[in-house]
CSV table of C-alpha atoms in Angstrom, one decimal:
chain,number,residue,atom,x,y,z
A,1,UNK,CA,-20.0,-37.9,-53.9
A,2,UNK,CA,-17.5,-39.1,-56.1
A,3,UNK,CA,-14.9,-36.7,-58.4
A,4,UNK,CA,-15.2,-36.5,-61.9
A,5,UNK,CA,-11.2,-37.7,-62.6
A,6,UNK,CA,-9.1,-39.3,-60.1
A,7,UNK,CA,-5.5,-38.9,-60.5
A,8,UNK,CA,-3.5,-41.6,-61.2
A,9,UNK,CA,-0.6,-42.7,-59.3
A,10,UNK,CA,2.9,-43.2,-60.7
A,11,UNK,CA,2.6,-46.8,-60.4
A,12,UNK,CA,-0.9,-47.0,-62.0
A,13,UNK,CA,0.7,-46.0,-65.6
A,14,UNK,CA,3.6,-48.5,-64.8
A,15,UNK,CA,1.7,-50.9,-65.5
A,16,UNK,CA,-0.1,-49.5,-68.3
A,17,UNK,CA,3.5,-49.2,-69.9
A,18,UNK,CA,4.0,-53.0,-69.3
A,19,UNK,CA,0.9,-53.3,-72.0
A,20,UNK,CA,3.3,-53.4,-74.5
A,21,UNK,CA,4.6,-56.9,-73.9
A,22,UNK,CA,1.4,-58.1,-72.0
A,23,UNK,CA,-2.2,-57.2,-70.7
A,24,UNK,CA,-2.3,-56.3,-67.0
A,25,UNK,CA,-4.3,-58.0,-65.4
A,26,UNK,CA,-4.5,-60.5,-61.8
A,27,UNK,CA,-6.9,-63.7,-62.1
A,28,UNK,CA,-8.6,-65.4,-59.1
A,29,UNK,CA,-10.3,-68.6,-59.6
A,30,UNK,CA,-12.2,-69.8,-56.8
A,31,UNK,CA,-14.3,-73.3,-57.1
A,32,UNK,CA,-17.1,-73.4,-54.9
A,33,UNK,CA,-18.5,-76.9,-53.6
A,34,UNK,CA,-21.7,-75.4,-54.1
A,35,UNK,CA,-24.1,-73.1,-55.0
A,36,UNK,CA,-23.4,-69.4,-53.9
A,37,UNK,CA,-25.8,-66.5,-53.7
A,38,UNK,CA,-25.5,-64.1,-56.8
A,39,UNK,CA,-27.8,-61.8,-54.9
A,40,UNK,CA,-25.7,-61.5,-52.0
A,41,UNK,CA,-22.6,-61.8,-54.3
A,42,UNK,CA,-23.7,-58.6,-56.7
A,43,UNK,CA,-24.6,-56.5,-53.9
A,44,UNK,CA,-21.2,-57.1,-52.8
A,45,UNK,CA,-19.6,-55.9,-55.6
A,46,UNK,CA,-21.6,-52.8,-55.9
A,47,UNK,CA,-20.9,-51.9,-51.8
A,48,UNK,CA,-16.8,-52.9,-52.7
A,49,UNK,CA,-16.6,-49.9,-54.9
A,50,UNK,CA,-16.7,-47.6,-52.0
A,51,UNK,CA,-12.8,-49.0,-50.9
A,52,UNK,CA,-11.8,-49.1,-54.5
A,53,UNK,CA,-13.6,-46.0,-56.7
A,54,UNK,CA,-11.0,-46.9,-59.7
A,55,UNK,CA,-13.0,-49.8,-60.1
A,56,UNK,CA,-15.9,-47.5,-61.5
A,57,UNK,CA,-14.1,-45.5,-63.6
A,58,UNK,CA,-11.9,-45.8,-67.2
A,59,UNK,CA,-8.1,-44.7,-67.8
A,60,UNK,CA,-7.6,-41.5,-69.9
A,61,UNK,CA,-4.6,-41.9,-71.5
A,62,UNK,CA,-4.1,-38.8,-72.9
A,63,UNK,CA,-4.7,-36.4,-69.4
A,64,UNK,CA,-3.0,-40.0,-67.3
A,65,UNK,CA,-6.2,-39.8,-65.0
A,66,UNK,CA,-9.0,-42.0,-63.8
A,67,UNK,CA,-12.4,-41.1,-65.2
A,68,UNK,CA,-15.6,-41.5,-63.5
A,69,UNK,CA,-18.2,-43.5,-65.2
A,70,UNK,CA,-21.5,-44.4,-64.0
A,71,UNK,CA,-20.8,-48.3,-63.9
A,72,UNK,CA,-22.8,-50.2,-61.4
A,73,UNK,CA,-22.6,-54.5,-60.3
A,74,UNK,CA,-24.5,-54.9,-63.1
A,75,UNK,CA,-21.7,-54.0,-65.7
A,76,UNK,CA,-18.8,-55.5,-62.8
A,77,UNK,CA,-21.1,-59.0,-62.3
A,78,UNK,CA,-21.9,-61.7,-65.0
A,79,UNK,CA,-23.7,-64.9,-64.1
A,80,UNK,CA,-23.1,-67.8,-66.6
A,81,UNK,CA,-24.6,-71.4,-66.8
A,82,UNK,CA,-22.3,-73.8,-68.8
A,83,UNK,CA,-22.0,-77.5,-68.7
A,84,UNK,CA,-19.5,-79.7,-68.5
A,85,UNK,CA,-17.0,-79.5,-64.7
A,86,UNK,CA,-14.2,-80.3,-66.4
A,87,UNK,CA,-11.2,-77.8,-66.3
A,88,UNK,CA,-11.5,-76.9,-70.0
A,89,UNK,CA,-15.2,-75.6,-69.7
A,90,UNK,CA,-14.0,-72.9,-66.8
A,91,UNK,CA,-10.4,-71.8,-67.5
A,92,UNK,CA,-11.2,-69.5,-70.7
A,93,UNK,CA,-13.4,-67.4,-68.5
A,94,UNK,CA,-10.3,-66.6,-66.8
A,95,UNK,CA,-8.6,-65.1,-69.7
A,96,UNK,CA,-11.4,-62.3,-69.7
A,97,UNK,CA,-10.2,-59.3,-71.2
A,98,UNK,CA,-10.3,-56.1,-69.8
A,99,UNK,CA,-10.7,-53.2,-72.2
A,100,UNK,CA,-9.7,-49.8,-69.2
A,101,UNK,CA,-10.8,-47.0,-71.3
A,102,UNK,CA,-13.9,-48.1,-71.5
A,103,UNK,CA,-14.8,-51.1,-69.2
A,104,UNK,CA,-15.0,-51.2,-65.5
A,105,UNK,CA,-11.5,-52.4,-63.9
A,106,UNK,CA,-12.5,-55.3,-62.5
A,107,UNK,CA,-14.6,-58.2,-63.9
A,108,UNK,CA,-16.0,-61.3,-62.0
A,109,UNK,CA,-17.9,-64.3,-63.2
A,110,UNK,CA,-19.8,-66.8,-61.5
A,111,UNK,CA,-19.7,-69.6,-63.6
A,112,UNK,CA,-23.0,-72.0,-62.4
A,113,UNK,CA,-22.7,-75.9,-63.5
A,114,UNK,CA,-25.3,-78.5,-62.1
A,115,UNK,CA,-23.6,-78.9,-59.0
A,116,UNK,CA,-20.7,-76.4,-58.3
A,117,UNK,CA,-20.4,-72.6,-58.9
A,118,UNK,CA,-16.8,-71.3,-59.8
A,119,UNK,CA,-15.8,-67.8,-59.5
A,120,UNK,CA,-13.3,-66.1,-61.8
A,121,UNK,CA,-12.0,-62.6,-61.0
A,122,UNK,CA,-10.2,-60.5,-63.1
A,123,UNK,CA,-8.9,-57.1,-62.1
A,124,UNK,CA,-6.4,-54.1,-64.1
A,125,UNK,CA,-3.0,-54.3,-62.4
A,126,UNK,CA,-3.2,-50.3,-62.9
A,127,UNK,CA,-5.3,-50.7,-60.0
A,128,UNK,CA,-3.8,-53.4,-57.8
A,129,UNK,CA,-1.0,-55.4,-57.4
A,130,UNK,CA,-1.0,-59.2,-56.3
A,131,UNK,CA,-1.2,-58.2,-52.5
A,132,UNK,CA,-3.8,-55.3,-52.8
A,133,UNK,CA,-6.0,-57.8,-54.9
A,134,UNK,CA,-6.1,-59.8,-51.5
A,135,UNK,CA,-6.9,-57.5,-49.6
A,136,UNK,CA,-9.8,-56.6,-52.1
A,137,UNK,CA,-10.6,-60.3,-52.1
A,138,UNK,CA,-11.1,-60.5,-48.6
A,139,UNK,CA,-13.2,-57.6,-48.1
A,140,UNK,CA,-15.2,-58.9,-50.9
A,141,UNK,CA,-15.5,-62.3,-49.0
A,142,UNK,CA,-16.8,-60.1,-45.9
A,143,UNK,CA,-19.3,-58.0,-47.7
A,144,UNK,CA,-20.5,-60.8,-49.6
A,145,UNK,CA,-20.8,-62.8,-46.0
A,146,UNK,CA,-23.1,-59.8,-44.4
A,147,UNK,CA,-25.2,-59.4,-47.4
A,148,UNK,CA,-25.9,-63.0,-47.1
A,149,UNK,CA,-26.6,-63.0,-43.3
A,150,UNK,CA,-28.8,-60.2,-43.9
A,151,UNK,CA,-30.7,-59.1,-46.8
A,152,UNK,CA,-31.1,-55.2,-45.8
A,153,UNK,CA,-27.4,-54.9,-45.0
A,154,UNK,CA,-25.9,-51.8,-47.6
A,155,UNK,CA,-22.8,-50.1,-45.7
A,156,UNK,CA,-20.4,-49.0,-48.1
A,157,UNK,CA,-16.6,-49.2,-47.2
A,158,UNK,CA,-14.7,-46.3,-47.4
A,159,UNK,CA,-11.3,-46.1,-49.4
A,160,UNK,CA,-8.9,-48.0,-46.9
A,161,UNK,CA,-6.1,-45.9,-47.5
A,162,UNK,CA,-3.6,-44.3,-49.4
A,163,UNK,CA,-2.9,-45.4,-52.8
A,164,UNK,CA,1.0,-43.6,-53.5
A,165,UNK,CA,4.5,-44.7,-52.7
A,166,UNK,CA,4.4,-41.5,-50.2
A,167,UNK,CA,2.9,-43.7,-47.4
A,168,UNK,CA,5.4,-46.1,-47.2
A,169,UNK,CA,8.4,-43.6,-47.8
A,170,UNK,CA,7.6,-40.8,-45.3
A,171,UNK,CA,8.3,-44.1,-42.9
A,172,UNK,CA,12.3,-43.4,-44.2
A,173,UNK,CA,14.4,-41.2,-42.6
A,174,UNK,CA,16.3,-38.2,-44.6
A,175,UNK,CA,19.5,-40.1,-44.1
A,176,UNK,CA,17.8,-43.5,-45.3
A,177,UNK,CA,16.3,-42.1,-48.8
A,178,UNK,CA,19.9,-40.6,-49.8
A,179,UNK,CA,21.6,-44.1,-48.5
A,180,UNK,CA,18.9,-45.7,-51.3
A,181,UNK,CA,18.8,-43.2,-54.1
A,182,UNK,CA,22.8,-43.4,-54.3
A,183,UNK,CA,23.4,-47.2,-53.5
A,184,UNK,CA,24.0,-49.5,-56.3
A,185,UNK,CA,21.2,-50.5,-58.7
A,186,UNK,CA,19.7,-53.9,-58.1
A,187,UNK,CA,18.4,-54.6,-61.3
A,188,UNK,CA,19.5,-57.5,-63.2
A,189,UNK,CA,20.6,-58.2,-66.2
A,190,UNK,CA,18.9,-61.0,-67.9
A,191,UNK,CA,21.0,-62.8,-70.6
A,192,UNK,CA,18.4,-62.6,-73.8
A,193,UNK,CA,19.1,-66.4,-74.5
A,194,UNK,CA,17.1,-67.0,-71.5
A,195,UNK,CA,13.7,-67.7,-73.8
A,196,UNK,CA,11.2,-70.6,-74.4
A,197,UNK,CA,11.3,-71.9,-77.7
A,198,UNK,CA,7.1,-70.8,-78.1
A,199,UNK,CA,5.8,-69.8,-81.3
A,200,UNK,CA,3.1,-67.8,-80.1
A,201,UNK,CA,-0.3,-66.5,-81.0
A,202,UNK,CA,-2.0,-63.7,-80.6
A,203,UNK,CA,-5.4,-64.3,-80.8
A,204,UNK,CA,-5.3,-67.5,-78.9
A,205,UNK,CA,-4.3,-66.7,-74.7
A,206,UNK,CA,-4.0,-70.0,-72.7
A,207,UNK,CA,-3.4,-71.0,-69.1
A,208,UNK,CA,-1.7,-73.6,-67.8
A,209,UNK,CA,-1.7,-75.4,-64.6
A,210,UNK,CA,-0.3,-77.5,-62.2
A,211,UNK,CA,-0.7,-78.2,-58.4
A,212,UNK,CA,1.4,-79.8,-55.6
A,213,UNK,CA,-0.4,-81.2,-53.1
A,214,UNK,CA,-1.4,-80.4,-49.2
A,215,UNK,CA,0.7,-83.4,-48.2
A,216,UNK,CA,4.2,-83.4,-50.1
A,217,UNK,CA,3.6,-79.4,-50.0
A,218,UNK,CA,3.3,-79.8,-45.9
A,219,UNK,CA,6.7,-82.5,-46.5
A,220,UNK,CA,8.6,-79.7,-48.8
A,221,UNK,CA,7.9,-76.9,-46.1
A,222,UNK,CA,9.5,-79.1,-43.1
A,223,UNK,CA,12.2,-79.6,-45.6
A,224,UNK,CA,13.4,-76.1,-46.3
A,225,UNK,CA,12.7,-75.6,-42.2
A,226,UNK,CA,15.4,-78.0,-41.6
A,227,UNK,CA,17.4,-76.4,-44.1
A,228,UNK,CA,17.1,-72.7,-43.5
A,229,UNK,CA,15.9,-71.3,-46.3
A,230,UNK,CA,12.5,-71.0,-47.4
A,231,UNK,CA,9.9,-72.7,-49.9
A,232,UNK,CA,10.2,-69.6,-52.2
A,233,UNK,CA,13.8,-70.4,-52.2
A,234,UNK,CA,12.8,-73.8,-53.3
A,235,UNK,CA,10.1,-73.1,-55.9
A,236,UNK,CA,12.6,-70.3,-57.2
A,237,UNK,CA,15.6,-72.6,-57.4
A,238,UNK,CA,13.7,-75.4,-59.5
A,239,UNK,CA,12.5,-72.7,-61.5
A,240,UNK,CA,16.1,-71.6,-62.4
A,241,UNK,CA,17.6,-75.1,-62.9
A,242,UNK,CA,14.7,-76.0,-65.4
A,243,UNK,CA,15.2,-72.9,-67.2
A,244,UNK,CA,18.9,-73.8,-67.3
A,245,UNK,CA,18.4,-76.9,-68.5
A,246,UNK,CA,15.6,-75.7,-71.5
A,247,UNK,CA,18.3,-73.0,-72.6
A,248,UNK,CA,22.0,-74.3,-71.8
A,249,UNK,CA,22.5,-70.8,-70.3
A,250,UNK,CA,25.1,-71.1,-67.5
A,251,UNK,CA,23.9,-67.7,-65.8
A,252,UNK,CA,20.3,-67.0,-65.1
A,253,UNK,CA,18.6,-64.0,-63.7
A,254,UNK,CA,15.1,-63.8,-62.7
A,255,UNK,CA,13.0,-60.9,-61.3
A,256,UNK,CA,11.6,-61.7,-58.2
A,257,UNK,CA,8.2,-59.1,-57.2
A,258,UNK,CA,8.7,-57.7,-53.6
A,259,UNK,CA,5.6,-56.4,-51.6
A,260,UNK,CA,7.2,-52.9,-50.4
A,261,UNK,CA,4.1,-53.1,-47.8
A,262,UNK,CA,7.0,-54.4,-45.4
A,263,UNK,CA,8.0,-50.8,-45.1
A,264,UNK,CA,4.7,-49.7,-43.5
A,265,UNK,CA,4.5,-48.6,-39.8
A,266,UNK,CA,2.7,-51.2,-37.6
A,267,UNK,CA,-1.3,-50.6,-37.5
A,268,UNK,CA,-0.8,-48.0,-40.9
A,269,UNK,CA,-3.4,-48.9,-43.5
A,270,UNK,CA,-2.5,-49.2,-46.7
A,271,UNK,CA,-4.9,-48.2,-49.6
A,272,UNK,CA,-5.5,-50.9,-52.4
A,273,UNK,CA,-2.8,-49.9,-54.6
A,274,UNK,CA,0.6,-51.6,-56.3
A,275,UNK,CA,3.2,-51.3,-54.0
A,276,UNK,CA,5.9,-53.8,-55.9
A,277,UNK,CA,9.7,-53.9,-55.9
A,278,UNK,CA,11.9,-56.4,-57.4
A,279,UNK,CA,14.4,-58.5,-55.8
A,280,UNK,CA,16.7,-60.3,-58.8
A,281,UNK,CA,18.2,-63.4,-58.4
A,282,UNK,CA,21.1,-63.7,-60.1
A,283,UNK,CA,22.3,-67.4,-60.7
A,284,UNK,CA,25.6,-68.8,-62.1
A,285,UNK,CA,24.9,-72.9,-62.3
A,286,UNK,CA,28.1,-74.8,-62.2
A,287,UNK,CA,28.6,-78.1,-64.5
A,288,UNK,CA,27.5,-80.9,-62.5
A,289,UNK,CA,26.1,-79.0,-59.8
A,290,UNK,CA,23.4,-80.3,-57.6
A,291,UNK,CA,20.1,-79.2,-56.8
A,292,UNK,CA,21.4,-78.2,-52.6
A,293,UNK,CA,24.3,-76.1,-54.3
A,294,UNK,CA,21.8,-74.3,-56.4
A,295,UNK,CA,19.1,-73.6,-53.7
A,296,UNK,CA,21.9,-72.0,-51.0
A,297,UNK,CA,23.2,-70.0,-53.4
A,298,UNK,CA,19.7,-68.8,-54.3
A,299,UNK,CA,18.7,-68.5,-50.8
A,300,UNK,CA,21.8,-66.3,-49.6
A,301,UNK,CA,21.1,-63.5,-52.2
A,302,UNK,CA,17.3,-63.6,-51.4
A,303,UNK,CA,18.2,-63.2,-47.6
A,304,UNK,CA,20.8,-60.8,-48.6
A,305,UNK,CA,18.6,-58.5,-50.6
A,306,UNK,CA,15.7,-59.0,-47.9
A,307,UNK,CA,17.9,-57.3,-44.9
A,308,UNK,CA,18.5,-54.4,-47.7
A,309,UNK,CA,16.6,-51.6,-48.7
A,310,UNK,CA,18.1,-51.3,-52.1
A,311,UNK,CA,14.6,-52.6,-53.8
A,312,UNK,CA,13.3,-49.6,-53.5
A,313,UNK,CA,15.8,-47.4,-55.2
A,314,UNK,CA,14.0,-48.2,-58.6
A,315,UNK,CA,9.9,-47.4,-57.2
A,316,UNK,CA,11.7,-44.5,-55.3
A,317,UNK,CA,13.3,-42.9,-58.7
A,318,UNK,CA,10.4,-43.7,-60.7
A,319,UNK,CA,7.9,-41.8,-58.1
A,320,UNK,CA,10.7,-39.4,-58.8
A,321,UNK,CA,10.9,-39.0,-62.3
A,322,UNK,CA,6.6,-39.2,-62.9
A,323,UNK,CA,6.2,-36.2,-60.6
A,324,UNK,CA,8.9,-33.9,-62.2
A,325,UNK,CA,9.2,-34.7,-65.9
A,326,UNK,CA,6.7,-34.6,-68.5
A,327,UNK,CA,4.3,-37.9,-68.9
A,328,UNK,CA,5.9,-39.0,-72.3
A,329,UNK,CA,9.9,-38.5,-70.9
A,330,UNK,CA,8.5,-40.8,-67.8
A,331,UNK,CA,7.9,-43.3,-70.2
A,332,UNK,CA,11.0,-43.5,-72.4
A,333,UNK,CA,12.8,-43.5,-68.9
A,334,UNK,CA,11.3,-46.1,-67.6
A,335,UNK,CA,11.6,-48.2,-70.8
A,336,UNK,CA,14.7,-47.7,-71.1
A,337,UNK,CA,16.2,-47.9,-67.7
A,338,UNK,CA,14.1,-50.4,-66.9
A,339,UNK,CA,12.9,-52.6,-69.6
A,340,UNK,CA,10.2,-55.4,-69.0
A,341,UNK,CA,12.2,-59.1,-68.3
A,342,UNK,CA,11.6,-61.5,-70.7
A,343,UNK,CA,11.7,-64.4,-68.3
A,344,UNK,CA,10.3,-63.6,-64.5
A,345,UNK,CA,8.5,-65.1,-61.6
A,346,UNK,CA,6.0,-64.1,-59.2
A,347,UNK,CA,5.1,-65.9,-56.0
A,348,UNK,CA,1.6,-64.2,-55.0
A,349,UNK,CA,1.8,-66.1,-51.4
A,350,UNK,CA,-0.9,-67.7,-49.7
A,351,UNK,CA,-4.6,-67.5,-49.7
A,352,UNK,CA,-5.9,-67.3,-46.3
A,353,UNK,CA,-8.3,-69.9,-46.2
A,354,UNK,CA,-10.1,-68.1,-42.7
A,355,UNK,CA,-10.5,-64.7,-45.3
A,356,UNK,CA,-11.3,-65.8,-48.1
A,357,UNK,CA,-14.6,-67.0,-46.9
A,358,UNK,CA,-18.3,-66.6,-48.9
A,359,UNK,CA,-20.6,-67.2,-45.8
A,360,UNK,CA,-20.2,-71.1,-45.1
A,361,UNK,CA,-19.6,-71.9,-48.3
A,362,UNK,CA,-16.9,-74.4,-49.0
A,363,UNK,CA,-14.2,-73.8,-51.5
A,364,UNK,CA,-12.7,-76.9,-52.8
A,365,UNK,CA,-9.7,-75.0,-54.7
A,366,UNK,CA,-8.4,-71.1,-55.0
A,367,UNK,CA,-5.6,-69.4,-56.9
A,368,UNK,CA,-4.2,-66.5,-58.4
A,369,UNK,CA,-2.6,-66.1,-61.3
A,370,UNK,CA,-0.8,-63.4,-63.5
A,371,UNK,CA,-0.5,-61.6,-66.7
A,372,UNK,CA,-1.5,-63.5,-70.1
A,373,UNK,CA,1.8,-62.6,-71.5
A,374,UNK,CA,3.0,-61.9,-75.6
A,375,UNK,CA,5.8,-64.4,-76.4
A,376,UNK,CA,8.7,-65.0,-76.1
A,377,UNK,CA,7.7,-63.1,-72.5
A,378,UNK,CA,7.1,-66.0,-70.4
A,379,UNK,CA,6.2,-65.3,-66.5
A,380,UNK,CA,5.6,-68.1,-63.5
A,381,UNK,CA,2.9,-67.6,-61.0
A,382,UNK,CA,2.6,-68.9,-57.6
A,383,UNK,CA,0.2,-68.9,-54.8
A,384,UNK,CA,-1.4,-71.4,-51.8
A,385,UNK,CA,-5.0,-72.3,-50.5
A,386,UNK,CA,-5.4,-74.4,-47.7
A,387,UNK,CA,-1.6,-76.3,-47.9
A,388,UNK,CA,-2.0,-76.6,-51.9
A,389,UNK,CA,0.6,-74.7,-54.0
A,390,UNK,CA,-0.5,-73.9,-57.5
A,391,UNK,CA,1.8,-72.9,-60.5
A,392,UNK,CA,0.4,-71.6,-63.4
A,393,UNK,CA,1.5,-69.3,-67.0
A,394,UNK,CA,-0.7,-67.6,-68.8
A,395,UNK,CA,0.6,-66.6,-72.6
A,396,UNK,CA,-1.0,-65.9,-76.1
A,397,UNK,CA,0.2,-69.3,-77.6
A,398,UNK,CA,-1.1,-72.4,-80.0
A,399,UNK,CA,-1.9,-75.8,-78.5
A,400,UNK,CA,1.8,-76.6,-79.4
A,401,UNK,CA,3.1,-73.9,-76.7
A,402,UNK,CA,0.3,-75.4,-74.2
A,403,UNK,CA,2.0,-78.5,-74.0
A,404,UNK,CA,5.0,-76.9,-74.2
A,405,UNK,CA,4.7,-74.5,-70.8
A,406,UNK,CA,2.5,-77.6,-69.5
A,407,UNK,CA,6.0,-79.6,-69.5
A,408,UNK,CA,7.7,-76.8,-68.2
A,409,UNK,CA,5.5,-76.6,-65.4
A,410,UNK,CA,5.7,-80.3,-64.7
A,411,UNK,CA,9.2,-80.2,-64.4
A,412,UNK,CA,9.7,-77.6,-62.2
A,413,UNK,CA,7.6,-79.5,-59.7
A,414,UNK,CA,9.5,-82.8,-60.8
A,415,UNK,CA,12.3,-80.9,-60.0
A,416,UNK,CA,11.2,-80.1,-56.5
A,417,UNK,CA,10.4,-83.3,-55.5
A,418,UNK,CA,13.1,-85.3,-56.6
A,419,UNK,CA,15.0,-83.4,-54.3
A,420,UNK,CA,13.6,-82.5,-51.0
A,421,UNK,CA,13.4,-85.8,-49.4
């Protein structure tokens, strides 16, 4: 039997103070080489809310809770015929809005054209961040996969965990927390120049895409091997340069999102929650420096910062702060202290292809994707199925800003491969 209200974790109305500069919300796209059954694939749905009961219920923003609602697959599930296979005909479904006061949390579409069917999934960040999303994913994938195999199959998972920052920092010694809560703050501060010239518009949200291959992807990864430093490194370091290049600023400094699940004991089980630090790399680009000069200085502070615990001062005074003040101080604190970066990156890591499995079904392309953001915010996703890295921004913009952050994206892989080889 499920409770009436639900409280809501601290990181839950973290994100619901992001809403000011963007909706929160993760996108999955996965394209199917065929038909799927939305039989099997509803029934799914409905037994997934047994890990995740948020999923059923809206936010109460006045009491900060979760509120039970008696939502089923049928409000969570849409089928939808269209025509056309081209990119254009699926990609808006993407930019579903969720409404979380009074809508489920999570909305998936099976969009069905005469040959292929193409999921799109679209969860509250309130209830997940990028990581927890794949976890829901996958156990998605496996329900989905029994109720196929057999028609009578209806076990409900239970809630797989925790949802608080609690479980990861009862893993810290006394000692440990007071070293965090008095080192020195990582956060970053972003020089305001660093913006897109985009004009914006608000009724008019827009993705854009673009993809590097298996092959030069598998050539880029043996690249930074031989190098020492990693392909986020790499994707991160084009990222900066191109943005240097757009705005002529010397310095830049980009969040980078940390999964603090790295903190959890071996075997503990995590609940499908956010659990999110940020790293910031913080880039000063020389005149006439070259694209290897860039990427080792970009590489030493990420494996600097990685060997530190110092991203979790910020989650671990913000857990802090929400269980000992008032709601509304919480949130002028956390404005202020931490305000929302303009410019930032996410790298949503890799799709495991042998998870992320409908039955037998082949999937011909998957990725994840971020918040549609309110310019001038501007925000770069990435994430890899099957040896294919895709890069895609989503923003409220005109067709001018499409081509725009189309461009942008374009170079930043141009970038990349003009200088791996």
């Amino acid at each position: 039997m499920y409770r009436k209200k639900i409280k809501a974790q601290a990181f839950d109305c973290m994100q619901n103070f992001y809403g000011t500069v963007q909706e929160p919300r993760i996108r999955c796209y996965v394209r199917f080489h065929d038909h799927i059954s939305e039989t099997s694939l509803k029934k799914a749905v409905q037994l997934s809310v047994g890990a995740i009961p948020e999923l059923t219920c809206v936010f109460d923003k006045k009491r900060h809770c979760w509120e039970k609602r008696p939502f089923t697959a049928e409000d969570m599930f849409c089928l939808i015929n269209i025509s056309g296979e081209g990119e254009s005909s699926r990609f808006p479904y993407l930019l579903t809005a969720i409404e979380p006061t009074c809508e489920p949390q999570i909305k998936i579409l099976l969009l069905r054209d005469e040959r292929h069917d193409t999921l799109c999934l679209i969860i509250n960040h309130m209830v997940s961040d990028g990581a927890g999303f794949k976890q829901y994913l996958y156990l998605l994938c496996d329900l989905y996969s029994k109720c196929e195999k057999d028609a009578k199959f209806s076990k409900s998972p239970e809630p797989l965990g925790r949802r608080n920052l609690n479980q990861l920092l009862k893993n810290l010694s006394f000692k440990e927390k007071l070293a965090i809560l008095f080192s020195k703050s990582n956060y970053g501060k972003p020089d305001p120049a660093i913006v897109l010239p985009l004009t914006g518009d608000s009724s008019h949200p827009i993705i854009c895409r673009t993809q590097i291959e298996k092959e030069q992807f598998n050539a880029i990864r043996h690249f930074t091997n031989d190098c020492h430093v990693s392909v986020n490194d790499m994707i991160l370091t084009a990222y900066i340069r191109v943005l240097h290049q757009i705005t002529g600023c010397k310095k830049i400094t980009v969040p980078c999102p940390v999964d603090l699940r790295k903190y959890k004991k071996e075997g503990q089980q995590c609940g499908i929650c956010n659990l999110t630090g940020n790293y910031w790399c913080d880039t000063e680009i020389a005149p006439g420096e070259i694209f290897s000069e860039t990427l080792q200085k970009v590489s030493g502070q990420m494996r600097s910062q990685k060997q530190s615990n110092d991203c979790l001062k910020g989650p671990m005074l913000f857990h802090m702060l929400f269980h000992i003040l008032p709601f509304s101080a919480v949130q002028k604190s956390f404005l202020r202290i931490s305000p929302v970066p303009v410019t930032s990156y996410s790298n949503l890591g890799i799709l495991d292809n042998e998870r992320l499995c409908f039955g037998g079904h082949e999937i011909e392309d998957a990725f994840i994707s971020t918040a549609v953001k309110k310019v001038p915010y501007f925000q770069l996703s990435v994430s890899t199925y099957q040896g294919r890295c895709t890069l895609t921004s989503s923003l409220y913009g005109s067709e001018e800003d499409r081509k725009l952050v189309s461009g942008v994206l374009n170079q930043i892989v141009q970038e990349i491969r003009l200088n791996f080889a």
